[in-house]
Amino acid sequence: NKPWMTTVSFATAHTPVMQPPPALLKPGAVDASGLDCANPIAQRALTNQMIEAMDTEVGRLLVETGLARRDADGGLSYNPDETDTMLIIAGDNGTFGGAVKVPFDTGRAKGTVYQTGVWVPLVISGPLVNQPDRSVKHMVNIADLYQLFGEIAGIDVPRAVPRSIDSATLLPYLVNPRQRSIRTWNFTQAGPNLQANNGINAPCTIQNTCTQIPVTKSVCEDNGGIWWGKGSTVQGIPADGFRLYCEVNAWLGKDAYTIQPMSSVAIRNDSYKLVKNSYQNYDAASNSCVAVETDEFYAINEAVPVPTLDREGADLKAKGPLTPVQQPNYVVLTTQLAKI
């Protein structure tokens, strides 16, 4: 007779990309046994099948926990009003570049703070949802789930937690279809893991991009990448590999790979987004690494089916003076980011 919660974390859809058990796919699914997992088109096809297999397993979970049942045709019959349990499905980060589909940005996907890298699925169902089968257009953050779990259990989370929290309330969106926007800004951050003795992740090149997000050689290679740190299989590089991705281009003597930021922060409101990137770029003139910081400002939205995204070339600051509407938004977001 106490509120309870359980979390089920699926390993898919995730790299290493692989063929799922055929029994989890619909009859007549494409035989993926012979696909080359390193090919971007094959990666997309396999990712689709991994998502379908995960969907099958989510259905099995609902049936075996008594939250749903199978109908006569084998389909899933789920009526949230027949339960006292809320169901939440969320993604943990943006999609890996090779599996990104248009109109999203394959070059600014997982591992970046751009919209394709941080915009994830969030589906909430259950007896507390008023007027289901609708979309909430307002900003929410994965941190808001922390407060929602407490609200479902009847806990006043800000009062119960002794420290300041980043969560904003989510429950009003579920119970009130006309709920106005609660968040006035949304923050995100990306960078390599903190390590002992100021260590950082070694460079990993994936297709034509060099990143330092993958934490180990195996993770780099699981994502179809080439590892340039200690233990690298690249012939002729130093025994301990390279520390920075710009050193890879310097060793090659050319701007061979597009360099992803070492660390990034971003903040947005309903219409605009501010992105600050820090990285060690490759300078061809001196054949060395040069510290670079960017300050980018974009117009964004969630328009369906083609949203306005923070794509390369869309930086409003790079296009000239900001308009009387853009400038105040830039100032507000810059000030809020500095506070954070």
CSV table of N, CA, C and O in Angstrom, one decimal, residues 13-15 17 40 43-44 47-48 51 91-102 104-112 114-121 223 260:
chain,number,residue,atom,x,y,z
A,13,ALA,N,17.7,1.5,-28.7
A,13,ALA,CA,18.6,1.4,-29.9
A,13,ALA,C,19.9,2.2,-29.6
A,13,ALA,O,19.8,3.3,-29.2
A,14,HIS,N,21.0,1.5,-29.7
A,14,HIS,CA,22.3,2.1,-29.4
A,14,HIS,C,23.4,1.3,-30.1
A,14,HIS,O,23.2,0.2,-30.6
A,15,THR,N,24.5,2.0,-30.2
A,15,THR,CA,25.7,1.2,-30.8
A,15,THR,C,26.2,0.3,-29.7
A,15,THR,O,26.0,0.6,-28.5
A,17,VAL,N,25.6,-1.1,-33.4
A,17,VAL,CA,24.5,-1.5,-34.2
A,17,VAL,C,24.5,-2.9,-34.6
A,17,VAL,O,25.6,-3.4,-35.0
A,40,PRO,N,26.5,3.7,-43.4
A,40,PRO,CA,25.5,4.5,-42.8
A,40,PRO,C,24.1,4.1,-43.2
A,40,PRO,O,23.2,4.2,-42.3
A,43,GLN,N,23.3,1.1,-41.1
A,43,GLN,CA,23.1,1.5,-39.7
A,43,GLN,C,21.7,2.0,-39.5
A,43,GLN,O,21.1,1.7,-38.5
A,44,ARG,N,21.2,2.8,-40.5
A,44,ARG,CA,19.9,3.3,-40.3
A,44,ARG,C,18.8,2.2,-40.4
A,44,ARG,O,17.9,2.2,-39.6
A,47,THR,N,19.1,0.3,-37.1
A,47,THR,CA,18.6,1.1,-36.0
A,47,THR,C,17.1,1.0,-36.0
A,47,THR,O,16.4,0.9,-35.0
A,48,ASN,N,16.5,1.1,-37.2
A,48,ASN,CA,15.0,1.0,-37.3
A,48,ASN,C,14.5,-0.4,-36.7
A,48,ASN,O,13.5,-0.4,-36.0
A,51,ILE,N,14.8,-0.4,-32.9
A,51,ILE,CA,13.7,0.3,-32.3
A,51,ILE,C,12.4,-0.5,-32.3
A,51,ILE,O,11.7,-0.6,-31.3
A,91,GLY,N,13.9,9.0,-24.1
A,91,GLY,CA,15.2,8.8,-24.7
A,91,GLY,C,16.3,9.5,-23.8
A,91,GLY,O,16.0,10.5,-23.1
A,92,ASP,N,17.5,9.1,-23.9
A,92,ASP,CA,18.5,9.6,-23.0
A,92,ASP,C,19.4,10.7,-23.7
A,92,ASP,O,20.1,11.4,-23.0
A,93,ASN,N,19.5,10.7,-25.0
A,93,ASN,CA,20.2,11.7,-25.7
A,93,ASN,C,19.8,11.7,-27.1
A,93,ASN,O,19.1,10.9,-27.6
A,94,GLY,N,20.4,12.7,-27.9
A,94,GLY,CA,20.0,12.7,-29.3
A,94,GLY,C,20.6,11.5,-30.1
A,94,GLY,O,21.4,10.8,-29.6
A,95,THR,N,20.1,11.4,-31.3
A,95,THR,CA,20.4,10.2,-32.1
A,95,THR,C,21.8,10.3,-32.6
A,95,THR,O,22.3,11.4,-33.0
A,96,PHE,N,22.5,9.1,-32.7
A,96,PHE,CA,23.8,9.0,-33.3
A,96,PHE,C,23.7,9.5,-34.8
A,96,PHE,O,22.8,9.2,-35.5
A,97,GLY,N,24.7,10.3,-35.2
A,97,GLY,CA,24.7,10.9,-36.5
A,97,GLY,C,24.3,10.0,-37.7
A,97,GLY,O,23.5,10.4,-38.6
A,98,GLY,N,24.9,8.8,-37.7
A,98,GLY,CA,24.6,7.9,-38.8
A,98,GLY,C,23.2,7.4,-38.9
A,98,GLY,O,22.8,7.0,-40.0
A,99,ALA,N,22.4,7.6,-37.9
A,99,ALA,CA,21.0,7.1,-37.9
A,99,ALA,C,20.0,8.2,-38.0
A,99,ALA,O,18.8,8.0,-38.0
A,100,VAL,N,20.5,9.5,-38.0
A,100,VAL,CA,19.6,10.6,-38.0
A,100,VAL,C,18.9,10.7,-39.4
A,100,VAL,O,19.5,10.5,-40.4
A,101,LYS,N,17.7,11.0,-39.3
A,101,LYS,CA,16.9,11.2,-40.5
A,101,LYS,C,16.5,12.6,-40.7
A,101,LYS,O,16.3,13.4,-39.8
A,102,VAL,N,16.3,13.0,-42.0
A,102,VAL,CA,15.9,14.4,-42.3
A,102,VAL,C,14.5,14.6,-41.7
A,102,VAL,O,13.7,13.6,-41.6
A,104,PHE,N,16.3,16.4,-39.6
A,104,PHE,CA,17.2,16.7,-38.5
A,104,PHE,C,18.6,16.7,-39.1
A,104,PHE,O,18.9,16.3,-40.2
A,105,ASP,N,19.6,17.2,-38.3
A,105,ASP,CA,20.9,17.6,-38.7
A,105,ASP,C,21.9,16.5,-38.4
A,105,ASP,O,22.3,16.3,-37.2
A,106,THR,N,22.4,15.8,-39.4
A,106,THR,CA,23.3,14.6,-39.1
A,106,THR,C,24.6,15.1,-38.6
A,106,THR,O,25.3,14.4,-37.9
A,107,GLY,N,25.0,16.3,-38.9
A,107,GLY,CA,26.3,16.9,-38.5
A,107,GLY,C,26.3,17.5,-37.1
A,107,GLY,O,27.3,17.8,-36.5
A,108,ARG,N,25.1,17.6,-36.5
A,108,ARG,CA,25.0,18.3,-35.2
A,108,ARG,C,24.1,17.4,-34.3
A,108,ARG,O,23.1,17.9,-33.8
A,109,ALA,N,24.4,16.1,-34.2
A,109,ALA,CA,23.6,15.2,-33.5
A,109,ALA,C,24.1,14.8,-32.1
A,109,ALA,O,24.6,15.7,-31.4
A,110,LYS,N,24.1,13.5,-31.8
A,110,LYS,CA,24.5,13.1,-30.5
A,110,LYS,C,25.9,13.6,-30.1
A,110,LYS,O,26.8,13.5,-31.0
A,111,GLY,N,26.1,14.0,-28.9
A,111,GLY,CA,27.4,14.5,-28.5
A,111,GLY,C,27.5,16.0,-28.6
A,111,GLY,O,28.6,16.6,-28.2
A,112,THR,N,26.5,16.7,-29.2
A,112,THR,CA,26.5,18.2,-29.3
A,112,THR,C,25.4,18.7,-28.5
A,112,THR,O,24.5,18.0,-28.1
A,114,TYR,N,23.4,21.0,-29.8
A,114,TYR,CA,22.4,21.5,-30.8
A,114,TYR,C,21.2,20.7,-30.7
A,114,TYR,O,21.1,19.6,-30.1
A,115,GLN,N,20.1,21.2,-31.3
A,115,GLN,CA,18.8,20.6,-31.1
A,115,GLN,C,18.7,19.1,-31.5
A,115,GLN,O,18.1,18.3,-30.7
A,116,THR,N,19.3,18.7,-32.6
A,116,THR,CA,19.3,17.3,-32.9
A,116,THR,C,20.1,16.4,-31.9
A,116,THR,O,19.8,15.3,-31.7
A,117,GLY,N,21.0,17.0,-31.2
A,117,GLY,CA,21.7,16.3,-30.2
A,117,GLY,C,21.1,16.2,-28.8
A,117,GLY,O,21.5,15.4,-28.0
A,118,VAL,N,20.1,17.0,-28.6
A,118,VAL,CA,19.5,17.0,-27.2
A,118,VAL,C,18.0,16.9,-27.2
A,118,VAL,O,17.3,16.7,-26.2
A,119,TRP,N,17.3,16.9,-28.4
A,119,TRP,CA,15.9,16.8,-28.5
A,119,TRP,C,15.5,15.3,-28.5
A,119,TRP,O,15.9,14.6,-29.4
A,120,VAL,N,14.8,14.8,-27.5
A,120,VAL,CA,14.6,13.4,-27.4
A,120,VAL,C,13.1,13.1,-27.2
A,120,VAL,O,12.3,14.0,-26.9
A,121,PRO,N,12.7,11.8,-27.4
A,121,PRO,CA,11.3,11.5,-27.2
A,121,PRO,C,10.9,11.4,-25.7
A,121,PRO,O,11.8,11.0,-24.9
A,223,ASN,N,31.1,2.7,-32.2
A,223,ASN,CA,30.4,3.7,-32.9
A,223,ASN,C,31.0,3.9,-34.4
A,223,ASN,O,30.7,4.8,-35.0
A,260,GLN,N,34.9,18.5,-33.5
A,260,GLN,CA,33.8,18.7,-32.7
A,260,GLN,C,34.2,19.5,-31.4
A,260,GLN,O,35.4,19.3,-31.0
